[in-house]
Coordinates of C-alpha atoms in Angstrom, one line a residue:
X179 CA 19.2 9.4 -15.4
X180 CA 20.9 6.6 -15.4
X181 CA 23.4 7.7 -12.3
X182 CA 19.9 7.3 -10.0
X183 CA 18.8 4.2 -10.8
X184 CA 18.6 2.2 -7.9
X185 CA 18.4 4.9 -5.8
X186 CA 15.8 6.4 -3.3
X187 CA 13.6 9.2 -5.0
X188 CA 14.7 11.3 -1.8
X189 CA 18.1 10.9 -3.3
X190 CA 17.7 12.2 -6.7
X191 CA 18.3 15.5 -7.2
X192 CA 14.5 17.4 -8.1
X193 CA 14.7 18.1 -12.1
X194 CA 11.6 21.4 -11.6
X195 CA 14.7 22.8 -8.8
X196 CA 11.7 23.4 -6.9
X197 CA 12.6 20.8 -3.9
X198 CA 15.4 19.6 -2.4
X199 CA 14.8 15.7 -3.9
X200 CA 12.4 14.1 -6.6
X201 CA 11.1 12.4 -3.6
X202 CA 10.1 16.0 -1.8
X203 CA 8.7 16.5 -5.3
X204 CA 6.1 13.5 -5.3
X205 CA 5.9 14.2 -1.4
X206 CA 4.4 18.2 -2.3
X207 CA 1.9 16.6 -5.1
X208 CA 0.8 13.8 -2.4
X209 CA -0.1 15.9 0.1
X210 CA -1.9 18.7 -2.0
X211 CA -3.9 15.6 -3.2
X212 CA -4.9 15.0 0.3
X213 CA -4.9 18.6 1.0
X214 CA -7.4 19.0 -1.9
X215 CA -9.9 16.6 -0.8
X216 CA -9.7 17.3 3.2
X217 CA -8.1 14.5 4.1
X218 CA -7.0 14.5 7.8
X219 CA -3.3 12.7 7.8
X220 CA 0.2 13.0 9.8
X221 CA 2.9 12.8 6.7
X222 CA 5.7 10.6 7.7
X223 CA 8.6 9.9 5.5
X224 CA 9.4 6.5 4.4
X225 CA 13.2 7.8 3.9
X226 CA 13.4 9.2 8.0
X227 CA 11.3 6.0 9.1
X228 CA 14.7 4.2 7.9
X229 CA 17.2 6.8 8.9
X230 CA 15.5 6.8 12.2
X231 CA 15.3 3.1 12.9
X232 CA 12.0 2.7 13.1
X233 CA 11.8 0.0 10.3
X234 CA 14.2 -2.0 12.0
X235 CA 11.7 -4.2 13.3
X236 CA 10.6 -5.3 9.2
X237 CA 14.6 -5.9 9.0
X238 CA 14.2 -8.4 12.0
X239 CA 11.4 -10.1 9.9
X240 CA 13.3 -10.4 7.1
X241 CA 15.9 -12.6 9.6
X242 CA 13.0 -15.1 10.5
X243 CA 11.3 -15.0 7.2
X244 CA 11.4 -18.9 6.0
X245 CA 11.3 -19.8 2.1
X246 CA 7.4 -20.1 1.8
X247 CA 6.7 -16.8 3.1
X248 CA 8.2 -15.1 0.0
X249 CA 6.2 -16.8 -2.2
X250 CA 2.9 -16.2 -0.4
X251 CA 4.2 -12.7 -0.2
X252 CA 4.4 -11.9 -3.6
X253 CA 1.0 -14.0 -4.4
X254 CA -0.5 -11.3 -2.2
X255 CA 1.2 -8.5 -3.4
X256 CA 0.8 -8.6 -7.1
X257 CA -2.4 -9.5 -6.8
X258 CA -3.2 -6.1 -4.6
X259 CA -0.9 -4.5 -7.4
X260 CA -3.1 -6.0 -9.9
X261 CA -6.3 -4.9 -8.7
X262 CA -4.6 -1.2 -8.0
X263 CA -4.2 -1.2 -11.4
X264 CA -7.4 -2.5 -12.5
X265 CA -9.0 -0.5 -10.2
X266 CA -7.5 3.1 -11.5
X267 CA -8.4 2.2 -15.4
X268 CA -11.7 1.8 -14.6
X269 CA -11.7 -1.6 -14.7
X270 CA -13.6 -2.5 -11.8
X271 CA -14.6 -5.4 -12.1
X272 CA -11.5 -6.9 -13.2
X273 CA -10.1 -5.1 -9.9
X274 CA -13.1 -7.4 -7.4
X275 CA -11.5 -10.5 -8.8
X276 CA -7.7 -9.6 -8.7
X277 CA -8.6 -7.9 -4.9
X278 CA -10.2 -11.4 -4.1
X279 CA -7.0 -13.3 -4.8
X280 CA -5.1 -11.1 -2.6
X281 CA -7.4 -11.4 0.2
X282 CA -7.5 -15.3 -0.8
X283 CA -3.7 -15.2 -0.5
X284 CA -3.7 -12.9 3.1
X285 CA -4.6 -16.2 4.8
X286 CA -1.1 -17.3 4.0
X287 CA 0.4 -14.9 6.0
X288 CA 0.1 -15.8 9.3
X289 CA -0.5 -12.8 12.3
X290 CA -0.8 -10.1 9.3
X291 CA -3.3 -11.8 7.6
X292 CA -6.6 -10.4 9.1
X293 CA -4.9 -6.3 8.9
X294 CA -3.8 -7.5 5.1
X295 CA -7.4 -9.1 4.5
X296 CA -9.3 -5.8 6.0
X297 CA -7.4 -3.0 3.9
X298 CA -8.0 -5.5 0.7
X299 CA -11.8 -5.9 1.2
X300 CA -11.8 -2.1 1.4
X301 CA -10.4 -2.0 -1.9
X302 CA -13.0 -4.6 -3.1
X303 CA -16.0 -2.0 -1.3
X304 CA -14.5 0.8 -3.2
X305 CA -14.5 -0.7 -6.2
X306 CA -18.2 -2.5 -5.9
X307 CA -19.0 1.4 -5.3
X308 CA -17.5 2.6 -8.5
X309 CA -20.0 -0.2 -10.2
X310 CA -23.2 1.0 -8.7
X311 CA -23.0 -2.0 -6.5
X312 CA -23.7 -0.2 -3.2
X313 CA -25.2 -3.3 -1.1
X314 CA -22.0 -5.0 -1.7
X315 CA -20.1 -1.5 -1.4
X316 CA -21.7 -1.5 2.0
X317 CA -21.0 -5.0 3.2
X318 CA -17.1 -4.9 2.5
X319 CA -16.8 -1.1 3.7
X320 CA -18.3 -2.5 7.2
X321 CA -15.8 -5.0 7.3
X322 CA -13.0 -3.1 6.5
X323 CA -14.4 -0.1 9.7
X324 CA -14.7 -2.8 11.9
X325 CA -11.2 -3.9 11.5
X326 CA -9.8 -0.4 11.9
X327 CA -12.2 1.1 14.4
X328 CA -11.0 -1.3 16.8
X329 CA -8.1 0.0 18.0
X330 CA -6.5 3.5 17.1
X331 CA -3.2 1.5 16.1
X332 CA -5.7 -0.8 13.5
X333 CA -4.6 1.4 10.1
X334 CA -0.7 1.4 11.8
X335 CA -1.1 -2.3 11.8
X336 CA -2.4 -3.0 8.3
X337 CA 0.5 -0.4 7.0
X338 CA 3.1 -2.0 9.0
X339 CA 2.0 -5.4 7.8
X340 CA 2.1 -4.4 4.1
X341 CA 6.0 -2.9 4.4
X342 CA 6.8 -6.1 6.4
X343 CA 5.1 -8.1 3.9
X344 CA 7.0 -5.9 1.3
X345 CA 10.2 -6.3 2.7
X346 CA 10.2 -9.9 2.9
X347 CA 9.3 -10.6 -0.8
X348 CA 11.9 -8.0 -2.1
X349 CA 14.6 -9.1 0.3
X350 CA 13.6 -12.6 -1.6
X351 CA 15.1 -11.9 -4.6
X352 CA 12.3 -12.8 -6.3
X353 CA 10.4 -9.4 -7.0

């Protein structure tokens, strides 16, 4: 394993033989996830979204980034990383407060902040629903629909704003 460390899952070489990369291995279970539960999505791949240069415009970030935003960056993401966890070992509780710092920590990052803050404070309504809490499920689910029923490019905005966000604190050195 250790010749594809470092490398992107789409990449590695699929150890069931069943796909033409790991990556189009985790791709399959992904989408019969969201298959399973009737989600309505358009699949786009991380690996072409480079290839084809559409992430250029996070690489041009990266060039105006100054120091600060890398540690405000990673403030906010392990934080959301935190409360991911939390959030899938049942711990929800635990997840409210470590979703609150990242929302706390959005307003450090300047024109992203309000996408970051909405898809955080949908993670705080999902996991006030998961406690029975439904009056405060319903209050940060609002928020979070108001936000991305704006515009049809909302959701493309707070996704774009978490890899830009992403890039700038790995390209830091410091993750």
């Amino acid at each position: 394993l250790r010749q594809y460390m470092q490398m992107p899952l789409t990449s590695v070489p699929d150890p069931y033989g069943e796909y033409d990369s790991f990556g189009g291995h985790n791709n399959a279970m992904l989408r019969r996830f969201l298959d399973t539960f009737g989600f309505e999505y358009e699949f786009i791949s991380a690996t072409e979204f480079y290839k084809s240069g559409r992430f250029d415009d996070a690489a041009a970030l990266l060039r105006q980034a100054r120091p600060g935003d890398a540690d405000a960056a990673g403030k906010f993401l392990l934080a959301r990383a935190s409360g991911v966890l939390s959030h899938s070992l049942g711990r929800y509780e635990e997840a409210v407060r470590h979703f609150r710092e990242a929302r706390a920590a959005a307003a450090g990052l300047g024109a992203d902040a309000e996408a970051l803050r909405a898809s955080v404070e949908g993670q705080i309504g999902q996991s006030w629903f998961r406690m029975g809490r439904l009056a405060d499920a319903e209050k940060a689910l609002e928020a979070t629909f108001a936000f991305f029923s704006r515009t049809p490019a909302a959701a493309d905005e707070a996704l774009a704003a978490l890899n830009n966000l992403t890039a700038v604190w790995l390209a830091s050195g410091r993750a």
